[in-house]
PDB file of C-alpha atoms in Angstrom:
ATOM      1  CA  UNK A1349    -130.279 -23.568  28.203  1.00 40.00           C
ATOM      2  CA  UNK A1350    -133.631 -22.592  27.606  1.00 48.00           C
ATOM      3  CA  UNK A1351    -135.975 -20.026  25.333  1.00 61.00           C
ATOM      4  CA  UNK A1352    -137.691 -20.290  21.955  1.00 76.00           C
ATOM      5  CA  UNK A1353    -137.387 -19.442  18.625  1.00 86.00           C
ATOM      6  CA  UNK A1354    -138.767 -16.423  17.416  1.00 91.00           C
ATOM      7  CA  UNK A1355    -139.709 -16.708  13.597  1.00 94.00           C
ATOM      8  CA  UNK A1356    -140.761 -13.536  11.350  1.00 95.00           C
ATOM      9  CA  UNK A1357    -142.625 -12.331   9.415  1.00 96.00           C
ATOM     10  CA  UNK A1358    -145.620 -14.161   9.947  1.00 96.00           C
ATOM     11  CA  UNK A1359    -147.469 -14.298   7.908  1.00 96.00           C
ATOM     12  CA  UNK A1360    -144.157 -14.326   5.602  1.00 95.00           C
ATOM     13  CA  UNK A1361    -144.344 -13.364   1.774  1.00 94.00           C
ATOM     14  CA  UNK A1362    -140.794 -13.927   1.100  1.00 90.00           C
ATOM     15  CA  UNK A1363    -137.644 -14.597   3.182  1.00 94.00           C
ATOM     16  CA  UNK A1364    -138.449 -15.750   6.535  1.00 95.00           C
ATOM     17  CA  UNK A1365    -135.795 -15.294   9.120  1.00 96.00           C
ATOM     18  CA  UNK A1366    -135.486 -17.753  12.114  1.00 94.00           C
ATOM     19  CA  UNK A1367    -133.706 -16.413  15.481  1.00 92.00           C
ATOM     20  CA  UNK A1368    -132.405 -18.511  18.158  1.00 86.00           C
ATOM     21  CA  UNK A1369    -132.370 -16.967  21.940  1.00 78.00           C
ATOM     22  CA  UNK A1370    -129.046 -16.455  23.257  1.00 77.00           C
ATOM     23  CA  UNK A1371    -128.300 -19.142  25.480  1.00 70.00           C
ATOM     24  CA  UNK A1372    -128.850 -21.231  22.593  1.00 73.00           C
ATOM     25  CA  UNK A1373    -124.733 -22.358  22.536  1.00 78.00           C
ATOM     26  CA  UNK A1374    -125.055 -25.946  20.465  1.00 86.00           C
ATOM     27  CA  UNK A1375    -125.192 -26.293  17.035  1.00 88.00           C
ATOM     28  CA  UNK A1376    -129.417 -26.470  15.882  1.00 89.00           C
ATOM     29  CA  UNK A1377    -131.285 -27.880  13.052  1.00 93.00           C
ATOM     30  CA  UNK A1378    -134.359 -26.543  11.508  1.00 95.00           C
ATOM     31  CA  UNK A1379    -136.803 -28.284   9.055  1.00 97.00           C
ATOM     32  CA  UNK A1380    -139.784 -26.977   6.965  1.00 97.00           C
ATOM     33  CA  UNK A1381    -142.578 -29.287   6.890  1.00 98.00           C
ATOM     34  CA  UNK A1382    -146.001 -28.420   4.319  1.00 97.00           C
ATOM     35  CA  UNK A1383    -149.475 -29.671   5.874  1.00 95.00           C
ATOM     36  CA  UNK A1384    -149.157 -33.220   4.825  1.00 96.00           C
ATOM     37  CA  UNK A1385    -145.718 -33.771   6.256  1.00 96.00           C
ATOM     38  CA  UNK A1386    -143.287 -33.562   3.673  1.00 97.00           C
ATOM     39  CA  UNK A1387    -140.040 -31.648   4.833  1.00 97.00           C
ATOM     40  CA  UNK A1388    -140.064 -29.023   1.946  1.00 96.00           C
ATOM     41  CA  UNK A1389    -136.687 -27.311   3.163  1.00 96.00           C
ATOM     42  CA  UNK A1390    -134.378 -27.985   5.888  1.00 97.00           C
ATOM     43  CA  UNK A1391    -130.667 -26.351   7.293  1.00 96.00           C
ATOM     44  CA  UNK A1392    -128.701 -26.398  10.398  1.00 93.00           C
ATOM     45  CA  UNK A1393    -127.338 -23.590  12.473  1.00 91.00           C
ATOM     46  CA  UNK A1394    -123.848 -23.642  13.477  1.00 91.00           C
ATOM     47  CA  UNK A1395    -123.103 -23.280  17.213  1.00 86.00           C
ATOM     48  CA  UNK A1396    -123.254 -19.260  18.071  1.00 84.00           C
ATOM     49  CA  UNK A1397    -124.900 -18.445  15.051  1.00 89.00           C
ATOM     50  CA  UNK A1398    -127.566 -16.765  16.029  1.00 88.00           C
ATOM     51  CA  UNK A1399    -129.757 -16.025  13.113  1.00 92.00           C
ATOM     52  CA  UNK A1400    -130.746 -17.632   9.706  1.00 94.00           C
ATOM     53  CA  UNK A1401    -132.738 -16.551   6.737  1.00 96.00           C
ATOM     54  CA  UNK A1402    -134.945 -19.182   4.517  1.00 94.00           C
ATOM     55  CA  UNK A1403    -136.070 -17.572   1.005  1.00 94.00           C
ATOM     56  CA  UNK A1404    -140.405 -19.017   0.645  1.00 94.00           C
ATOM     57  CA  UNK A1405    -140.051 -17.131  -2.958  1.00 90.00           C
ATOM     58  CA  UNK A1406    -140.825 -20.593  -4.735  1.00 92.00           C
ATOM     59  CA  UNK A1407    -143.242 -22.035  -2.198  1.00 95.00           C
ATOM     60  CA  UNK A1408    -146.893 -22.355  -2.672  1.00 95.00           C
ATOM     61  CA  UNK A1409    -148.769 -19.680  -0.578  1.00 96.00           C
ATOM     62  CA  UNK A1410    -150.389 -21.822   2.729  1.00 97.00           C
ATOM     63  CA  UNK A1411    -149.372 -22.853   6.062  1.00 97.00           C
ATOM     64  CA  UNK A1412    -146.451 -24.564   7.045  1.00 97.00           C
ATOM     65  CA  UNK A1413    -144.727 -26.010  10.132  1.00 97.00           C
ATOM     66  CA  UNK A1414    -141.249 -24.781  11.384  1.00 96.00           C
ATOM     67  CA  UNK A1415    -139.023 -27.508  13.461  1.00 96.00           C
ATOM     68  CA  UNK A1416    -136.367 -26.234  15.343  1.00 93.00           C
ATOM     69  CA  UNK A1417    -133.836 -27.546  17.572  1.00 88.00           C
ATOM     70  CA  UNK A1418    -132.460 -25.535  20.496  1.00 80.00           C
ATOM     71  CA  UNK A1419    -129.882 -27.245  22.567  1.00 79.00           C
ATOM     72  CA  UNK A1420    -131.644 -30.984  22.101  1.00 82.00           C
ATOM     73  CA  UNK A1421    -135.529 -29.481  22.251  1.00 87.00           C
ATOM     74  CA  UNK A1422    -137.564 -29.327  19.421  1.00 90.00           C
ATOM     75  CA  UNK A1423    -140.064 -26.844  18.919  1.00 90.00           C
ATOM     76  CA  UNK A1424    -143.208 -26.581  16.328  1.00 94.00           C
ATOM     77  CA  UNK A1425    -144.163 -23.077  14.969  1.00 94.00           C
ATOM     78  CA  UNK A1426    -146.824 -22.339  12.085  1.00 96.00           C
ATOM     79  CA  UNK A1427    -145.898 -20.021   9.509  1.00 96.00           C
ATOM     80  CA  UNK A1428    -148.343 -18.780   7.276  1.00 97.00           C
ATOM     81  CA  UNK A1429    -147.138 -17.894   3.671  1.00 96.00           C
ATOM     82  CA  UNK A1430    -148.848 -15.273   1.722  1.00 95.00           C
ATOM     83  CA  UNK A1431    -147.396 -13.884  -1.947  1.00 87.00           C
TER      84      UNK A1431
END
């Protein structure tokens, strides 16, 4: 299976919700890293769940990179957090 994740809003100021593409059938995994590396939040998305929402209400505004998983892949994504 193949596709990406779609992640919005971005620039977030809140919750941030994370949507896998359809053919995504496997269980995923999804990690929040802040600009020096540090995983700041991380979850896991059971298999046909399609959806997940990550509350940024008690992280410092900046940018931030998204890992997700999608059927083995990994994929990067920077989200830009604004209160």
């Amino acid at each position: 299976a193949s596709g990406s994740i779609a992640v919005f809003p971005n620039p977030a100021c809140g919750p941030l919700d994370i949507v896998r593409p359809g053919s995504a059938t496997s269980a995923s995994s999804w990690e929040l890293h802040d600009m020096m590396g540090r995983i700041v939040a991380n979850g896991a998305m059971a298999a046909g769940q399609q959806r997940v929402r990550i509350d940024l209400g008690g992280f410092a505004n900046g940018s931030y990179i998204l890992r997700c998983s999608v059927d083995g892949s990994w994929s990067n994504q920077t989200v830009l957090l604004r209160h």
